[in-house]
């Protein structure tokens, strides 16, 4: 199948004369006779590489079958014409696009069964042909939406239909399609992610497994969502015309991050949403809600350099000052002072527990854990050694909980600490070797000598200035 062959003859006069005759035959009920005559001339135009005439003829064949409502003949004709030896690619493209335009009408007038037959015909014709990859993707999306619609019913095959819809779209590697526009390509990727999340949630609900470490449930789908998210070009989403795609993309990524309990990623995605001009301008509704979610999830995220940097940038953002309670909450985490958990509960508990985020007991416990970790970091900065009972009272925890939290922070590398259980003492400074002590002393002496030299040069300059004045 190629269009590179040079045209040998122009069949325009013959085609122009035959088309009205074939139309009359089809109207008079002699559809097969009309098609036979069109097929006979189509063979000649195809062998002569007359693209314009071949296109007119193949489209005429399909139109006559469609007008006669003979869908079986339409399906067979489309398949036959696409498989003809030496068939021209452009002619097949025109035929497929023409038939795709009838799908909605066939569904309304011919019924769902006829529509499915025509869709499968188009999928069969376009399979394995790079020049028809975009039409195939569009038809497949229609079929996926049909199966998803079945999944909303309460019939037993509903679950299988949703899986079928997801598999149909996931099989399309649209990121490699050069003939598809970037916006449409992004829409396909987002649709793949949406269906995968729906299937994953359904499987998690059935298996009762919602842990990211579980190999069962919908974990395979969640992995595919993460892979699909990496295929989306975030720079393309920053363009003004693609704002709707940007919001949809980050909504899906937030769902994935929440499943993984990756609070820092959730905060970053909400921050991307908040940077959207339309969201930022809506300070009373969407903008305010998005900023609140950023605060909630950034304080829920475990401490690390990235989390700390984002938290301090958020604290100095002028927009946060409009949310007094949230501003004060962030201030507590950026100030090197102890936060007593009973006080946090009194000040913020009543409001936070009414929000959808902290209605979950797990997230409320995560907030308690972040407060404890903050307090331990503060203690480690101000204390070299502290007794375990005193540390326990400062953290408002039991001795066992204090040791567990302390051990977790040491393992993660957040702080350095050693617990002397017999003595009941926690050391927050490691014992320095003689070499380290000498290095510190040497560094301090260099700084001291540098200050002396700077002072001496300043005094000489002042004396020189005074001598010039006296002279």
Short mmCIF file of C-alpha atoms in Angstrom, two decimals:
data_model
loop_
_atom_site.label_atom_id
_atom_site.label_comp_id
_atom_site.label_asym_id
_atom_site.label_seq_id
_atom_site.Cartn_x
_atom_site.Cartn_y
_atom_site.Cartn_z
CA UNK A 1 0.00 0.00 0.00
CA UNK A 2 1.75 3.13 -1.20
CA UNK A 3 1.16 6.54 -2.70
CA UNK A 4 4.66 6.87 -4.16
CA UNK A 5 3.77 5.36 -7.54
CA UNK A 6 3.45 7.90 -10.33
CA UNK A 7 -0.04 8.44 -11.75
CA UNK A 8 -0.32 6.72 -15.13
CA UNK A 9 -3.73 7.91 -16.29
CA UNK A 10 -6.46 10.38 -15.28
CA UNK A 11 -9.86 8.69 -14.90
CA UNK A 12 -11.75 11.85 -13.94
CA UNK A 13 -14.10 11.80 -16.99
CA UNK A 14 -14.98 8.13 -16.51
CA UNK A 15 -15.60 8.60 -12.76
CA UNK A 16 -17.70 11.71 -13.33
CA UNK A 17 -19.84 9.81 -15.82
CA UNK A 18 -20.21 6.67 -13.67
CA UNK A 19 -21.12 8.25 -10.32
CA UNK A 20 -24.59 9.53 -11.39
CA UNK A 21 -25.38 6.21 -13.07
CA UNK A 22 -24.38 4.28 -9.91
CA UNK A 23 -26.49 6.62 -7.80
CA UNK A 24 -29.55 5.97 -9.97
CA UNK A 25 -29.02 2.23 -9.77
CA UNK A 26 -28.69 2.37 -5.98
CA UNK A 27 -31.89 4.44 -5.65
CA UNK A 28 -33.79 2.02 -7.83
CA UNK A 29 -32.86 -0.86 -5.50
CA UNK A 30 -30.02 -2.30 -7.56
CA UNK A 31 -27.38 -1.61 -4.93
CA UNK A 32 -25.17 -4.62 -5.67
CA UNK A 33 -25.09 -3.82 -9.40
CA UNK A 34 -24.10 -0.22 -8.62
CA UNK A 35 -21.32 -1.40 -6.32
CA UNK A 36 -20.03 -3.90 -8.88
CA UNK A 37 -19.63 -1.13 -11.45
CA UNK A 38 -17.92 1.14 -8.91
CA UNK A 39 -15.56 -1.66 -7.85
CA UNK A 40 -14.65 -2.40 -11.45
CA UNK A 41 -13.64 1.20 -12.16
CA UNK A 42 -11.98 1.52 -8.74
CA UNK A 43 -9.61 -1.28 -9.68
CA UNK A 44 -8.54 0.59 -12.79
CA UNK A 45 -8.03 3.91 -10.98
CA UNK A 46 -6.12 2.17 -8.20
CA UNK A 47 -3.76 0.38 -10.58
CA UNK A 48 -3.20 3.67 -12.40
CA UNK A 49 -2.49 5.44 -9.07
CA UNK A 50 -5.21 8.02 -9.74
CA UNK A 51 -5.67 9.17 -6.14
CA UNK A 52 -8.45 11.68 -6.71
CA UNK A 53 -10.59 9.27 -8.71
CA UNK A 54 -9.96 6.35 -6.34
CA UNK A 55 -10.95 8.47 -3.37
CA UNK A 56 -14.19 9.54 -5.04
CA UNK A 57 -15.07 5.95 -5.87
CA UNK A 58 -14.37 4.41 -2.44
CA UNK A 59 -16.35 7.16 -0.77
CA UNK A 60 -19.22 6.61 -3.21
CA UNK A 61 -19.29 2.88 -2.37
CA UNK A 62 -19.54 3.63 1.35
CA UNK A 63 -22.17 6.34 0.84
CA UNK A 64 -24.47 4.09 -1.18
CA UNK A 65 -24.26 1.33 1.46
CA UNK A 66 -24.93 3.84 4.23
CA UNK A 67 -27.87 5.49 2.45
CA UNK A 68 -29.40 2.06 1.87
CA UNK A 69 -28.94 1.29 5.60
CA UNK A 70 -27.22 -1.93 4.61
CA UNK A 71 -24.71 -1.99 7.46
CA UNK A 72 -23.48 -5.51 6.75
CA UNK A 73 -22.58 -4.51 3.23
CA UNK A 74 -21.03 -1.27 4.52
CA UNK A 75 -18.76 -3.19 6.91
CA UNK A 76 -17.67 -5.69 4.29
CA UNK A 77 -17.10 -2.98 1.65
CA UNK A 78 -14.94 -0.89 3.97
CA UNK A 79 -12.87 -3.94 4.91
CA UNK A 80 -12.53 -5.07 1.29
CA UNK A 81 -11.54 -1.66 -0.05
CA UNK A 82 -8.89 -1.19 2.64
CA UNK A 83 -7.30 -4.55 1.84
CA UNK A 84 -7.14 -4.18 -1.91
CA UNK A 85 -3.68 -4.80 -3.36
CA UNK A 86 -1.85 -1.52 -3.92
CA UNK A 87 -4.59 0.50 -2.27
CA UNK A 88 -3.67 4.17 -1.85
CA UNK A 89 -3.15 5.35 1.72
CA UNK A 90 -4.87 8.70 1.22
CA UNK A 91 -7.93 6.93 -0.19
CA UNK A 92 -8.17 4.67 2.87
CA UNK A 93 -7.72 7.69 5.15
CA UNK A 94 -10.57 9.52 3.42
CA UNK A 95 -12.78 6.41 3.62
CA UNK A 96 -12.14 5.92 7.35
CA UNK A 97 -12.77 9.57 8.17
CA UNK A 98 -16.02 9.48 6.18
CA UNK A 99 -17.32 6.40 7.98
CA UNK A 100 -16.28 7.76 11.38
CA UNK A 101 -18.54 10.74 10.77
CA UNK A 102 -21.54 8.39 10.60
CA UNK A 103 -20.98 6.65 13.93
CA UNK A 104 -23.33 8.85 15.96
CA UNK A 105 -26.09 8.54 13.37
CA UNK A 106 -25.66 4.76 13.14
CA UNK A 107 -25.94 4.49 16.91
CA UNK A 108 -29.19 6.46 16.95
CA UNK A 109 -30.89 4.88 13.93
CA UNK A 110 -29.30 1.45 13.67
CA UNK A 111 -28.90 0.63 17.35
CA UNK A 112 -25.95 -0.18 19.57
CA UNK A 113 -25.27 -3.58 17.97
CA UNK A 114 -24.82 -2.06 14.52
CA UNK A 115 -22.69 0.70 16.02
CA UNK A 116 -20.43 -1.84 17.71
CA UNK A 117 -20.04 -3.77 14.46
CA UNK A 118 -19.02 -0.62 12.60
CA UNK A 119 -16.60 0.39 15.36
CA UNK A 120 -14.94 -3.03 15.28
CA UNK A 121 -14.72 -2.78 11.49
CA UNK A 122 -12.93 0.54 11.76
CA UNK A 123 -10.61 -0.82 14.44
CA UNK A 124 -9.79 -3.77 12.22
CA UNK A 125 -9.10 -1.55 9.21
CA UNK A 126 -6.86 0.81 11.17
CA UNK A 127 -4.95 -1.84 13.12
CA UNK A 128 -1.22 -1.84 12.51
CA UNK A 129 -1.29 1.14 10.13
CA UNK A 130 0.82 4.09 11.31
CA UNK A 131 -0.94 6.53 8.98
CA UNK A 132 -4.26 5.59 10.63
CA UNK A 133 -3.07 5.67 14.25
CA UNK A 134 -4.98 8.84 15.12
CA UNK A 135 -8.36 7.67 13.73
CA UNK A 136 -7.85 4.33 15.50
CA UNK A 137 -7.21 6.13 18.80
CA UNK A 138 -10.38 8.20 18.42
CA UNK A 139 -12.53 5.17 17.62
CA UNK A 140 -11.01 3.25 20.51
CA UNK A 141 -11.85 6.08 22.88
CA UNK A 142 -15.49 5.93 21.78
CA UNK A 143 -15.52 2.18 22.44
CA UNK A 144 -13.89 2.69 25.86
CA UNK A 145 -16.54 5.24 26.82
CA UNK A 146 -19.22 2.75 25.77
CA UNK A 147 -17.79 0.06 28.06
CA UNK A 148 -17.40 2.58 30.88
CA UNK A 149 -21.07 3.45 30.47
CA UNK A 150 -21.97 -0.22 30.90
CA UNK A 151 -19.86 -0.29 34.07
CA UNK A 152 -22.17 2.24 35.73
CA UNK A 153 -25.00 -0.30 35.62
CA UNK A 154 -25.59 -2.85 38.38
CA UNK A 155 -25.31 -5.88 36.14
CA UNK A 156 -22.65 -8.53 36.92
CA UNK A 157 -20.49 -7.77 33.82
CA UNK A 158 -20.09 -4.14 34.99
CA UNK A 159 -16.69 -4.73 36.62
CA UNK A 160 -15.31 -6.48 33.55
CA UNK A 161 -16.58 -3.64 31.35
CA UNK A 162 -14.66 -1.04 33.36
CA UNK A 163 -11.50 -3.12 33.11
CA UNK A 164 -12.09 -3.51 29.36
CA UNK A 165 -12.47 0.25 28.96
CA UNK A 166 -9.21 0.86 30.80
CA UNK A 167 -7.34 -1.81 28.83
CA UNK A 168 -8.58 -0.43 25.51
CA UNK A 169 -7.20 3.03 26.20
CA UNK A 170 -4.04 1.83 27.94
CA UNK A 171 -3.07 -0.19 24.86
CA UNK A 172 -2.78 3.06 22.88
CA UNK A 173 0.75 4.45 22.99
CA UNK A 174 -0.44 7.92 22.00
CA UNK A 175 2.74 9.59 23.28
CA UNK A 176 4.49 8.15 20.19
CA UNK A 177 1.89 9.38 17.68
CA UNK A 178 3.46 12.07 15.51
CA UNK A 179 0.24 12.79 13.61
CA UNK A 180 -1.76 13.70 16.72
CA UNK A 181 -1.82 17.23 18.10
CA UNK A 182 -0.27 17.76 21.52
CA UNK A 183 -3.52 18.83 23.16
CA UNK A 184 -5.43 15.78 21.93
CA UNK A 185 -2.50 13.58 22.92
CA UNK A 186 -2.58 15.02 26.44
CA UNK A 187 -6.35 14.46 26.64
CA UNK A 188 -5.83 10.79 25.81
CA UNK A 189 -3.15 10.42 28.47
CA UNK A 190 -5.37 12.04 31.10
CA UNK A 191 -8.25 9.78 30.11
CA UNK A 192 -5.99 6.74 30.50
CA UNK A 193 -4.99 7.91 33.98
CA UNK A 194 -8.59 8.59 34.99
CA UNK A 195 -9.78 5.12 34.01
CA UNK A 196 -6.78 3.48 35.68
CA UNK A 197 -7.55 5.29 38.95
CA UNK A 198 -11.20 4.23 38.74
CA UNK A 199 -10.21 0.58 38.23
CA UNK A 200 -7.59 0.79 40.98
CA UNK A 201 -10.09 2.13 43.50
CA UNK A 202 -12.56 -0.57 42.56
CA UNK A 203 -9.97 -3.32 43.05
CA UNK A 204 -8.79 -1.82 46.35
CA UNK A 205 -12.37 -1.74 47.61
CA UNK A 206 -12.93 -5.37 46.60
CA UNK A 207 -9.73 -6.69 48.15
CA UNK A 208 -9.86 -4.43 51.20
CA UNK A 209 -6.24 -3.51 50.60
CA UNK A 210 -5.35 0.16 50.53
CA UNK A 211 -1.67 -0.05 51.35
CA UNK A 212 0.95 1.09 48.88
CA UNK A 213 3.15 -1.86 49.93
CA UNK A 214 0.48 -4.41 49.02
CA UNK A 215 0.97 -6.41 45.87
CA UNK A 216 -2.77 -7.10 45.61
CA UNK A 217 -5.70 -4.85 44.92
CA UNK A 218 -5.18 -2.16 42.33
CA UNK A 219 -1.49 -1.55 42.96
CA UNK A 220 -0.61 -2.45 39.35
CA UNK A 221 -2.99 0.26 38.13
CA UNK A 222 -1.53 2.81 40.56
CA UNK A 223 1.92 2.10 39.14
CA UNK A 224 0.60 2.67 35.61
CA UNK A 225 -0.91 5.98 36.75
CA UNK A 226 2.50 7.13 37.95
CA UNK A 227 4.08 6.09 34.65
CA UNK A 228 1.31 7.84 32.69
CA UNK A 229 1.82 11.02 34.71
CA UNK A 230 5.44 11.15 33.59
CA UNK A 231 4.37 11.11 29.94
CA UNK A 232 2.51 14.41 30.28
CA UNK A 233 4.57 17.49 29.40
CA UNK A 234 4.09 19.90 32.30
CA UNK A 235 5.61 22.78 30.32
CA UNK A 236 2.87 22.36 27.73
CA UNK A 237 0.26 22.56 30.50
CA UNK A 238 1.56 25.98 31.55
CA UNK A 239 0.22 27.54 28.36
CA UNK A 240 -2.88 29.64 28.90
CA UNK A 241 -5.04 27.66 26.46
CA UNK A 242 -4.32 24.42 28.33
CA UNK A 243 -5.42 25.54 31.78
CA UNK A 244 -8.30 23.04 31.89
CA UNK A 245 -5.92 20.17 31.12
CA UNK A 246 -3.50 21.41 33.78
CA UNK A 247 -6.15 21.38 36.50
CA UNK A 248 -7.38 17.94 35.45
CA UNK A 249 -3.83 16.56 35.39
CA UNK A 250 -2.95 17.78 38.87
CA UNK A 251 -6.27 16.54 40.26
CA UNK A 252 -5.35 13.06 39.05
CA UNK A 253 -1.80 13.33 40.41
CA UNK A 254 -3.17 14.46 43.78
CA UNK A 255 -5.35 11.34 43.89
CA UNK A 256 -2.31 9.18 43.19
CA UNK A 257 -0.17 10.95 45.80
CA UNK A 258 -2.91 10.66 48.43
CA UNK A 259 -3.11 6.92 47.81
CA UNK A 260 0.62 6.71 48.48
CA UNK A 261 0.26 9.04 51.52
CA UNK A 262 2.94 11.20 49.93
CA UNK A 263 1.93 14.48 51.56
CA UNK A 264 4.84 16.49 50.18
CA UNK A 265 3.90 15.55 46.60
CA UNK A 266 0.28 16.49 47.32
CA UNK A 267 1.41 19.89 48.60
CA UNK A 268 3.55 20.43 45.50
CA UNK A 269 0.68 19.54 43.17
CA UNK A 270 -1.67 21.89 45.02
CA UNK A 271 0.99 24.60 44.73
CA UNK A 272 1.08 24.05 40.95
CA UNK A 273 -2.71 24.43 40.89
CA UNK A 274 -2.49 27.58 43.01
CA UNK A 275 -0.01 29.11 40.53
CA UNK A 276 -2.71 28.94 37.84
CA UNK A 277 -3.84 32.53 37.11
CA UNK A 278 -7.58 31.80 37.29
CA UNK A 279 -7.19 29.99 40.63
CA UNK A 280 -4.96 32.67 42.12
CA UNK A 281 -7.46 35.40 41.22
CA UNK A 282 -10.34 33.55 42.87
CA UNK A 283 -9.21 34.45 46.39
CA UNK A 284 -12.65 33.86 47.89
CA UNK A 285 -13.27 30.32 46.70
CA UNK A 286 -10.89 28.09 44.72
CA UNK A 287 -7.78 30.11 45.48
CA UNK A 288 -8.45 30.13 49.21
CA UNK A 289 -9.30 26.42 49.27
CA UNK A 290 -6.16 25.51 47.33
CA UNK A 291 -3.92 27.58 49.62
CA UNK A 292 -5.50 25.94 52.68
CA UNK A 293 -4.76 22.50 51.24
CA UNK A 294 -1.14 23.50 50.61
CA UNK A 295 -0.81 24.43 54.30
CA UNK A 296 -2.45 21.22 55.50
CA UNK A 297 -0.32 18.88 53.45
CA UNK A 298 2.99 20.69 53.86
CA UNK A 299 2.71 20.47 57.66
CA UNK A 300 1.69 16.81 57.33
CA UNK A 301 4.75 15.99 55.21
CA UNK A 302 7.77 14.47 57.01
CA UNK A 303 10.63 16.90 57.58
CA UNK A 304 13.40 17.08 54.99
CA UNK A 305 15.27 19.81 53.14
CA UNK A 306 12.66 20.13 50.41
CA UNK A 307 9.76 20.23 52.87
CA UNK A 308 11.51 22.80 55.05
CA UNK A 309 12.33 25.01 52.06
CA UNK A 310 8.76 24.91 50.78
CA UNK A 311 7.38 25.60 54.26
CA UNK A 312 9.53 28.70 54.75
CA UNK A 313 8.71 30.01 51.25
CA UNK A 314 5.03 29.58 52.01
CA UNK A 315 5.39 31.39 55.33
CA UNK A 316 6.74 34.56 53.68
CA UNK A 317 4.12 34.53 50.92
CA UNK A 318 1.85 37.61 51.33
CA UNK A 319 -1.21 35.59 50.30
CA UNK A 320 -0.94 33.45 53.43
CA UNK A 321 -1.47 36.45 55.72
CA UNK A 322 -5.11 36.58 54.61
CA UNK A 323 -5.63 33.22 56.32
CA UNK A 324 -4.87 34.08 59.94
CA UNK A 325 -5.32 30.63 61.45
CA UNK A 326 -3.30 28.90 58.73
CA UNK A 327 -0.60 31.57 58.93
CA UNK A 328 -0.24 30.97 62.66
CA UNK A 329 -0.11 27.20 62.13
CA UNK A 330 2.72 27.55 59.62
CA UNK A 331 4.46 30.00 61.95
CA UNK A 332 4.47 27.37 64.69
CA UNK A 333 6.37 24.97 62.43
CA UNK A 334 8.87 27.61 61.22
CA UNK A 335 9.67 28.98 64.71
CA UNK A 336 12.33 27.20 66.79
CA UNK A 337 10.10 26.84 69.78
CA UNK A 338 8.32 23.91 71.38
CA UNK A 339 4.71 23.22 70.39
CA UNK A 340 2.80 21.51 73.20
CA UNK A 341 0.26 19.13 71.66
CA UNK A 342 -2.52 20.01 74.16
CA UNK A 343 -2.10 23.66 73.17
CA UNK A 344 -2.25 22.82 69.46
CA UNK A 345 -5.42 20.86 70.04
CA UNK A 346 -6.96 23.78 71.91
CA UNK A 347 -6.02 26.42 69.32
CA UNK A 348 -6.51 24.54 66.06
CA UNK A 349 -8.19 21.22 66.84
CA UNK A 350 -11.80 22.40 66.74
CA UNK A 351 -11.39 23.98 63.30
CA UNK A 352 -9.07 21.42 61.72
CA UNK A 353 -11.20 18.43 62.72
CA UNK A 354 -14.11 19.90 60.74
CA UNK A 355 -12.08 19.94 57.50
CA UNK A 356 -12.26 16.92 55.14
CA UNK A 357 -8.51 16.40 55.47
CA UNK A 358 -8.37 16.03 59.24
CA UNK A 359 -11.64 14.19 59.65
CA UNK A 360 -9.48 11.14 59.02
CA UNK A 361 -8.01 9.84 62.28
CA UNK A 362 -4.89 8.72 60.43
CA UNK A 363 -4.07 12.26 59.25
CA UNK A 364 -4.81 13.69 62.67
CA UNK A 365 -2.30 11.22 64.13
CA UNK A 366 0.15 12.17 61.38
CA UNK A 367 -0.17 15.82 62.45
CA UNK A 368 0.51 14.79 66.06
CA UNK A 369 3.62 12.95 64.84
CA UNK A 370 4.86 16.01 62.92
CA UNK A 371 4.44 18.16 66.04
CA UNK A 372 6.44 15.67 68.12
CA UNK A 373 9.19 15.51 65.49
CA UNK A 374 9.36 19.31 65.39
CA UNK A 375 9.71 19.44 69.16
CA UNK A 376 12.52 16.87 69.15
CA UNK A 377 14.42 18.87 66.51
CA UNK A 378 14.04 22.00 68.67
CA UNK A 379 15.28 20.16 71.77
CA UNK A 380 18.24 18.79 69.80
CA UNK A 381 19.23 22.34 68.82
CA UNK A 382 19.13 23.77 72.34
CA UNK A 383 20.25 20.78 74.44
CA UNK A 384 23.49 18.84 74.40
CA UNK A 385 22.20 16.34 76.96
CA UNK A 386 18.78 15.93 78.53
CA UNK A 387 17.25 13.40 80.87
CA UNK A 388 14.69 11.04 79.40
CA UNK A 389 11.95 11.98 81.94
CA UNK A 390 12.42 15.68 81.12
CA UNK A 391 12.27 15.00 77.36
CA UNK A 392 9.15 12.89 77.87
CA UNK A 393 7.41 15.70 79.74
CA UNK A 394 8.34 18.26 77.06
CA UNK A 395 6.91 16.02 74.32
CA UNK A 396 3.76 15.07 76.30
CA UNK A 397 4.41 11.39 75.52
CA UNK A 398 5.04 8.16 77.39
CA UNK A 399 8.68 6.98 77.72
CA UNK A 400 8.08 4.22 75.16
CA UNK A 401 6.59 6.63 72.61
CA UNK A 402 9.47 9.06 73.19
CA UNK A 403 12.08 6.38 72.49
CA UNK A 404 10.24 5.14 69.37
CA UNK A 405 9.97 8.65 67.90
CA UNK A 406 13.57 9.44 68.79
CA UNK A 407 14.77 6.21 67.17
CA UNK A 408 12.79 6.94 63.98
CA UNK A 409 14.35 10.40 63.61
CA UNK A 410 17.84 9.02 64.21
CA UNK A 411 17.37 6.30 61.60
CA UNK A 412 16.06 8.83 59.05
CA UNK A 413 19.10 11.03 59.66
CA UNK A 414 17.08 14.04 60.83
CA UNK A 415 19.01 14.28 64.13
CA UNK A 416 21.95 12.62 65.87
CA UNK A 417 21.18 11.14 69.29
CA UNK A 418 22.23 8.39 71.64
CA UNK A 419 20.14 7.10 74.56
CA UNK A 420 21.90 6.00 77.77
CA UNK A 421 19.12 3.90 79.29
CA UNK A 422 20.80 3.03 82.62
CA UNK A 423 21.53 6.72 83.24
CA UNK A 424 18.27 7.84 81.64
CA UNK A 425 20.07 10.46 79.52
CA UNK A 426 19.76 11.40 75.84
CA UNK A 427 22.89 12.85 74.15
CA UNK A 428 22.32 15.08 71.10
CA UNK A 429 26.00 15.74 70.36
CA UNK A 430 28.38 13.11 69.12
CA UNK A 431 31.74 12.71 70.86
CA UNK A 432 34.43 14.44 68.83
CA UNK A 433 37.77 12.87 68.09
CA UNK A 434 41.02 14.70 68.84
CA UNK A 435 41.39 15.45 65.13
CA UNK A 436 37.92 17.04 64.96
CA UNK A 437 38.64 19.16 68.05
CA UNK A 438 41.91 20.40 66.52
CA UNK A 439 40.18 21.17 63.23
CA UNK A 440 37.52 23.20 65.02
CA UNK A 441 40.19 25.02 67.04
CA UNK A 442 42.18 25.75 63.87
CA UNK A 443 39.11 27.10 62.12
CA UNK A 444 38.25 29.33 65.09
CA UNK A 445 41.81 30.66 65.27
CA UNK A 446 41.79 31.51 61.56
CA UNK A 447 38.58 33.47 62.05
CA UNK A 448 40.05 35.26 65.06
CA UNK A 449 43.26 36.20 63.23
CA UNK A 450 41.21 37.41 60.29
CA UNK A 451 39.26 39.75 62.57
CA UNK A 452 42.49 41.02 64.16
CA UNK A 453 44.00 41.74 60.75
CA UNK A 454 40.86 43.53 59.60
CA UNK A 455 40.85 45.65 62.79
CA UNK A 456 44.53 46.49 62.42
CA UNK A 457 44.03 47.65 58.81
CA UNK A 458 41.12 49.81 59.91
CA UNK A 459 43.15 51.44 62.63
CA UNK A 460 46.01 52.19 60.21
CA UNK A 461 43.60 53.75 57.77
CA UNK A 462 42.12 55.94 60.54
CA UNK A 463 45.56 57.09 61.70
CA UNK A 464 46.58 57.94 58.14
CA UNK A 465 43.45 60.01 57.70
CA UNK A 466 44.06 61.92 60.95
CA UNK A 467 47.67 62.68 59.97
CA UNK A 468 46.53 64.18 56.64
CA UNK A 469 44.01 66.39 58.46
CA UNK A 470 46.67 67.71 60.87
CA UNK A 471 49.08 68.36 58.02
#
